[in-house]
Coordinates of C-alpha atoms and ligand atoms in Angstrom, one line a residue:
M1 CA -25.2 58.3 19.4
R2 CA -28.6 57.5 20.7
P3 CA -29.5 56.9 24.3
F4 CA -29.5 53.3 25.6
D5 CA -29.8 51.4 28.8
Y6 CA -26.8 49.8 30.4
A7 CA -26.7 46.6 32.5
R8 CA -23.7 44.9 34.1
A9 CA -24.0 41.1 34.3
A10 CA -22.6 39.1 37.2
S11 CA -23.1 35.7 35.6
S12 CA -23.6 34.3 32.1
G13 CA -27.2 33.4 33.1
D14 CA -27.8 37.1 34.1
A15 CA -26.3 38.3 30.9
V16 CA -28.5 36.1 28.7
E17 CA -31.6 37.0 30.7
A18 CA -30.8 40.7 30.4
A19 CA -30.3 40.5 26.7
C20 CA -33.4 38.4 25.8
G21 CA -36.4 40.1 24.3
D22 CA -34.9 43.5 23.8
N23 CA -32.9 45.1 21.0
A24 CA -29.9 44.4 23.3
R25 CA -26.2 43.8 22.6
F26 CA -23.5 42.3 24.7
I27 CA -20.4 44.5 25.1
A28 CA -17.0 43.4 26.1
G29 CA -14.1 45.2 24.4
G30 CA -16.5 47.2 22.2
T31 CA -13.9 47.7 19.5
N32 CA -16.4 47.3 16.7
L33 CA -19.7 47.9 18.4
L34 CA -18.9 51.4 19.8
D35 CA -17.8 52.6 16.3
L36 CA -21.0 51.2 14.9
M37 CA -23.1 53.0 17.6
K38 CA -21.3 56.3 17.1
L39 CA -22.0 56.2 13.4
E40 CA -25.6 55.1 14.1
V41 CA -25.2 52.0 12.0
M42 CA -26.3 50.1 15.1
A43 CA -28.6 51.6 17.7
P44 CA -29.2 49.0 20.5
D45 CA -31.7 49.9 23.2
K46 CA -29.6 48.2 25.8
L47 CA -25.9 47.2 26.3
V48 CA -25.2 44.2 28.6
D49 CA -21.7 44.5 29.9
I50 CA -20.2 41.1 30.2
N51 CA -16.7 42.1 31.3
R52 CA -17.1 40.8 34.8
L53 CA -18.0 37.3 33.8
D54 CA -15.6 34.4 34.6
L55 CA -14.7 33.7 30.9
K56 CA -11.1 34.8 30.8
Q57 CA -9.2 31.5 31.1
I58 CA -7.4 29.4 28.6
A59 CA -7.5 25.8 29.9
E60 CA -6.4 22.3 28.7
T61 CA -9.2 20.0 27.6
D62 CA -9.3 16.2 28.3
D63 CA -8.6 15.4 24.7
G64 CA -5.4 17.4 24.5
G65 CA -7.0 20.5 23.1
L66 CA -7.6 24.0 24.5
R67 CA -10.7 25.8 25.7
I68 CA -10.4 29.6 25.2
G69 CA -12.8 31.7 27.3
A70 CA -14.9 34.2 25.3
L71 CA -13.4 37.1 27.2
V72 CA -9.7 36.1 26.6
T73 CA -8.3 39.1 24.8
N74 CA -6.8 38.7 21.4
S75 CA -3.4 39.8 22.8
D76 CA -3.5 37.1 25.5
C77 CA -4.7 34.5 23.1
A78 CA -1.9 35.2 20.6
A79 CA 0.8 35.2 23.3
H80 CA -0.3 32.1 25.1
A81 CA 2.5 29.6 25.2
R82 CA 0.5 26.5 24.1
I83 CA -1.3 28.5 21.3
R84 CA 2.1 29.7 20.0
R85 CA 3.5 26.2 20.1
D86 CA 0.6 24.0 19.0
Y87 CA -1.7 26.4 17.1
P88 CA 0.7 29.0 15.5
V89 CA -1.8 29.6 12.7
L90 CA -4.2 31.1 15.3
S91 CA -1.5 33.3 16.9
R92 CA -0.3 34.6 13.5
A93 CA -3.9 35.2 12.3
I94 CA -4.7 37.3 15.4
L95 CA -1.4 39.2 15.1
A96 CA -2.2 39.9 11.5
G97 CA -5.3 41.8 12.5
A98 CA -6.0 45.3 13.9
S99 CA -3.4 47.0 16.1
G100 CA -1.8 46.3 19.4
Q101 CA -4.2 48.6 21.3
L102 CA -7.2 47.0 19.6
R103 CA -6.0 43.5 20.3
N104 CA -5.5 44.4 24.0
K105 CA -9.3 45.2 24.2
A106 CA -10.8 42.9 21.7
T107 CA -12.0 39.5 22.9
T108 CA -12.4 36.0 21.5
G109 CA -16.2 36.1 21.4
G110 CA -16.3 39.7 20.1
N111 CA -13.8 39.0 17.4
L112 CA -16.1 36.2 16.1
C113 CA -19.1 38.7 16.1
Q114 CA -17.3 41.6 14.3
R115 CA -19.3 43.0 11.4
T116 CA -18.5 43.5 7.8
R117 CA -16.3 46.4 6.6
C118 CA -18.4 47.0 3.5
Y119 CA -18.0 50.8 2.9
Y120 CA -21.8 51.2 2.4
F121 CA -22.7 49.4 5.6
Y122 CA -21.0 52.2 7.5
D123 CA -22.6 55.0 5.4
T124 CA -26.1 55.6 6.7
A125 CA -26.9 57.7 3.6
M126 CA -26.5 54.6 1.4
P127 CA -29.0 51.7 0.9
C128 CA -27.8 48.6 2.6
N129 CA -29.8 45.4 3.2
K130 CA -27.6 44.4 6.0
R131 CA -28.1 47.6 7.9
A132 CA -31.7 48.3 6.8
P133 CA -33.3 45.2 5.4
G134 CA -35.1 45.8 2.1
S135 CA -33.4 49.1 1.3
G136 CA -31.1 47.6 -1.4
C137 CA -27.4 47.0 -1.8
R138 CA -25.3 49.9 -3.0
A139 CA -22.2 47.7 -3.3
I140 CA -23.6 45.8 -6.2
G141 CA -22.4 47.9 -9.2
G142 CA -20.4 50.1 -6.8
A143 CA -17.0 49.9 -5.1
T144 CA -16.3 46.2 -4.5
R145 CA -12.6 45.9 -3.8
L146 CA -13.3 44.2 -0.4
H147 CA -16.2 42.2 -1.5
A148 CA -17.1 38.5 -1.9
I149 CA -16.1 36.1 -4.7
F150 CA -17.9 33.1 -3.0
G151 CA -21.4 32.6 -1.7
A152 CA -22.8 36.1 -2.3
S153 CA -26.5 36.8 -3.0
D154 CA -28.4 39.4 -4.9
Q155 CA -29.1 40.9 -1.5
C156 CA -25.6 41.3 -0.2
I157 CA -22.0 40.7 -1.4
A158 CA -20.2 41.6 1.8
T159 CA -17.3 39.7 3.3
Y160 CA -16.7 38.7 6.9
P161 CA -13.5 40.8 7.7
G162 CA -11.8 38.9 10.6
D163 CA -8.6 36.9 10.6
M164 CA -8.9 34.9 13.8
A165 CA -12.0 33.0 12.7
V166 CA -10.3 31.9 9.5
A167 CA -7.6 30.2 11.5
L168 CA -10.2 28.7 13.8
S169 CA -12.0 27.3 10.7
A170 CA -8.8 25.6 9.5
L171 CA -8.3 24.2 13.0
D172 CA -12.0 23.0 13.1
A173 CA -12.7 24.8 16.4
Q174 CA -16.1 24.7 18.1
V175 CA -18.0 27.7 19.5
E176 CA -19.7 27.1 22.9
I177 CA -23.0 29.1 23.3
E178 CA -25.3 29.7 26.2
G179 CA -28.9 30.5 25.8
R180 CA -31.9 31.0 28.1
D181 CA -32.4 28.8 31.2
G182 CA -28.8 27.6 31.1
A183 CA -29.3 25.8 27.7
T184 CA -26.0 25.3 26.0
R185 CA -25.1 24.3 22.5
T186 CA -21.9 23.9 20.5
V187 CA -21.5 25.0 16.9
P188 CA -18.5 24.3 14.7
V189 CA -16.8 27.6 13.7
R190 CA -17.3 26.5 10.1
D191 CA -21.1 26.7 10.6
F192 CA -21.1 29.7 13.0
H193 CA -21.1 32.5 10.3
R194 CA -23.8 32.5 7.6
L195 CA -24.0 33.3 3.9
P196 CA -26.2 36.3 3.3
G197 CA -29.0 34.7 1.2
D198 CA -32.2 36.7 1.7
T199 CA -31.4 37.7 5.3
P200 CA -28.0 39.5 5.1
E201 CA -28.8 41.3 8.4
K202 CA -28.0 38.0 10.2
D203 CA -24.2 37.6 10.3
N204 CA -24.2 34.3 12.3
V205 CA -26.3 31.6 13.9
L206 CA -26.7 33.3 17.3
E207 CA -30.3 33.6 18.4
N208 CA -31.8 36.4 20.5
G209 CA -29.9 36.6 23.8
E210 CA -27.5 33.8 23.1
L211 CA -24.0 34.4 24.5
I212 CA -20.7 32.9 23.3
T213 CA -18.9 31.5 26.3
A214 CA -15.8 29.8 24.8
V215 CA -14.1 28.5 21.8
T216 CA -12.6 25.0 21.9
L217 CA -9.7 23.7 19.8
P218 CA -9.2 20.0 19.1
A219 CA -5.9 18.4 19.9
P220 CA -3.2 19.7 17.5
T221 CA -2.6 17.7 14.4
G222 CA 1.2 18.2 14.5
G223 CA 1.0 19.6 11.0
T224 CA 2.7 22.7 9.5
Q225 CA 0.5 25.7 10.1
I226 CA 0.5 28.9 8.0
Y227 CA -1.5 32.1 7.9
R228 CA -0.9 34.2 4.9
K229 CA -2.8 37.5 4.5
V230 CA -2.6 39.7 1.5
R231 CA -3.7 43.3 2.1
D232 CA -3.3 46.8 0.8
R233 CA -1.0 47.9 3.6
A234 CA 1.6 46.0 5.6
S235 CA -0.5 46.5 8.8
Y236 CA -3.8 47.6 10.1
A237 CA -5.7 46.6 7.0
F238 CA -8.3 43.9 6.3
A239 CA -7.5 40.9 4.1
L240 CA -8.0 41.1 0.4
V241 CA -7.5 37.4 0.6
S242 CA -6.1 35.2 3.3
V243 CA -5.2 31.5 3.6
A244 CA -5.0 29.5 6.8
A245 CA -3.5 26.0 6.5
D246 CA -2.8 23.1 8.8
I247 CA -1.1 20.4 6.7
R248 CA 0.5 17.3 8.0
M249 CA 3.0 15.4 5.9
D250 CA 3.8 11.7 6.3
G251 CA 7.0 11.0 4.3
G252 CA 6.3 12.4 0.9
T253 CA 2.5 12.3 1.2
I254 CA 0.0 14.8 2.5
A255 CA -1.5 12.9 5.5
S256 CA -4.1 15.5 6.3
A257 CA -5.0 19.0 5.0
A258 CA -7.3 21.7 6.4
L259 CA -7.5 25.0 4.7
A260 CA -9.7 28.1 5.2
F261 CA -9.9 31.4 3.4
G262 CA -10.6 35.0 4.5
G263 CA -11.7 38.1 2.7
V264 CA -13.6 36.1 0.1
A265 CA -17.1 35.4 1.5
H266 CA -19.6 36.4 4.1
K267 CA -18.0 33.8 6.3
P268 CA -14.6 32.2 6.6
W269 CA -14.6 30.0 3.5
H270 CA -13.9 26.3 3.9
D271 CA -14.3 23.7 1.2
P272 CA -14.1 20.1 2.5
E273 CA -13.6 18.8 -1.1
L274 CA -10.4 20.7 -1.3
D275 CA -9.1 19.2 2.0
Q276 CA -10.1 15.8 0.6
L277 CA -8.4 16.3 -2.8
L278 CA -5.1 17.1 -1.1
T279 CA -5.1 14.3 1.5
G280 CA -3.2 11.2 0.6
E281 CA -1.5 12.8 -2.4
A282 CA 2.1 13.6 -3.1
P283 CA 2.6 17.4 -3.4
S284 CA 3.3 18.7 -6.8
D285 CA 2.6 21.9 -8.8
A286 CA 0.1 19.8 -10.8
L287 CA -1.8 18.9 -7.6
F288 CA -1.8 22.5 -6.4
D289 CA -3.2 23.7 -9.7
K290 CA -5.9 21.1 -9.5
A291 CA -6.6 22.3 -5.9
A292 CA -6.8 25.9 -7.0
D293 CA -9.1 24.9 -10.0
L294 CA -11.4 23.1 -7.5
L295 CA -11.5 26.0 -5.0
L296 CA -12.1 28.7 -7.7
A297 CA -14.6 26.8 -9.9
D298 CA -17.5 28.8 -8.5
A299 CA -15.7 32.1 -7.8
T300 CA -17.5 35.1 -9.2
G301 CA -16.0 38.6 -9.3
Q302 CA -18.0 41.7 -8.8
G303 CA -15.9 43.9 -11.1
G304 CA -13.8 45.8 -8.6
N305 CA -12.7 42.6 -6.9
D306 CA -12.1 40.4 -10.0
F307 CA -8.4 40.5 -9.1
K308 CA -9.1 38.3 -6.0
I309 CA -9.6 35.2 -8.2
P310 CA -6.0 35.0 -9.6
L311 CA -4.7 36.5 -6.3
L312 CA -6.3 33.7 -4.3
R313 CA -4.9 31.1 -6.7
R314 CA -1.4 32.4 -6.3
T315 CA -1.7 32.7 -2.5
L316 CA -3.1 29.2 -2.1
K317 CA -0.3 27.7 -4.2
A318 CA 2.4 29.6 -2.3
V319 CA 1.0 28.3 1.0
L320 CA 0.7 24.7 -0.3
R321 CA 4.3 24.9 -1.5
E322 CA 5.5 26.3 1.8
A323 CA 3.5 23.8 3.9
T324 CA 4.7 20.8 2.0
R325 CA 8.2 22.2 1.4
T326 CA 8.3 21.3 -2.2
G327 CA 9.9 24.5 -3.4
D328 CA 10.0 28.3 -3.0
A329 CA 6.9 29.9 -1.6
A330 CA 6.9 32.6 -4.2
Ligands
LIG1 FE1 -24.9 46.3 2.6 FE2 -24.1 43.9 2.1 FE3 -24.7 45.5 0.1 FE4 -22.6 46.0 1.6 S1 -22.8 44.3 0.3 S2 -24.1 47.5 0.9 S3 -23.2 45.2 3.6 S4 -26.1 44.7 1.6

């Protein structure tokens, strides 16, 4: 590990100021960043410790939603009574990720900022445009089991590895961000992560020094929420594919549908046309096939991950059946 400066911030303004203009990184739980530093995949000149900031509360919002502070741990978020009752997809997605020890340290803001688990990104002997822009992409034509079927570029085919953000995308959560001079902005989770394009080194829309301060959830829809994750081991493994769903039925009709997908793109994948296609329709296998056709129309395998395309079809259909209770979720 290379030497670096360390600063402990007393306020969000201090933290932003300390992180601006340098090759600096915020550190809270450090569950991904410290590994990356030990492997010299990342070598920040400065760490700004934000653990003392007042960002550890989960509070009700005026519109019946919740505001989750950026430093709320994944364990506390998953165990929160209102989240378990009204946003079970979020609780289940968090509990489907990592291990108990990691969830006790990992935070809401840090979870959003975790980096890809592409094997070559972690191997500094390999070319990787995300780690070393312009060096090439060893994954293309290499081992691609964990890689993207949507939105990849010829620069990078990596996936965003998290579970929590997939649920937040289905719930249409918002990310609160603080920048210099107290400037704040709010970005939908669906727009927070980026596709790789020509700049795969940028995972998300955060600018230099910007700090995530909270994530807000809208009022619950009252729908059936499901998080289904398919992986190589029963625990402590990243998603091959995952589906987060929030589907509200009205009689025999789908009144609203919001779906998001993990393990398939450089960001949690959300297709508004899919939500639209399902809304107002009576559930049936024919409708679910149509939905899967729409979702997968532009899916492209990389060889080692071609199996994800039929796997995502089956997982989506199983989730839709379960959420609309039209048959066995096989
Ligand atoms: Fe690097 Fe992305 Fe290629 Fe993986 S897929 S080697 S992260 S550029």
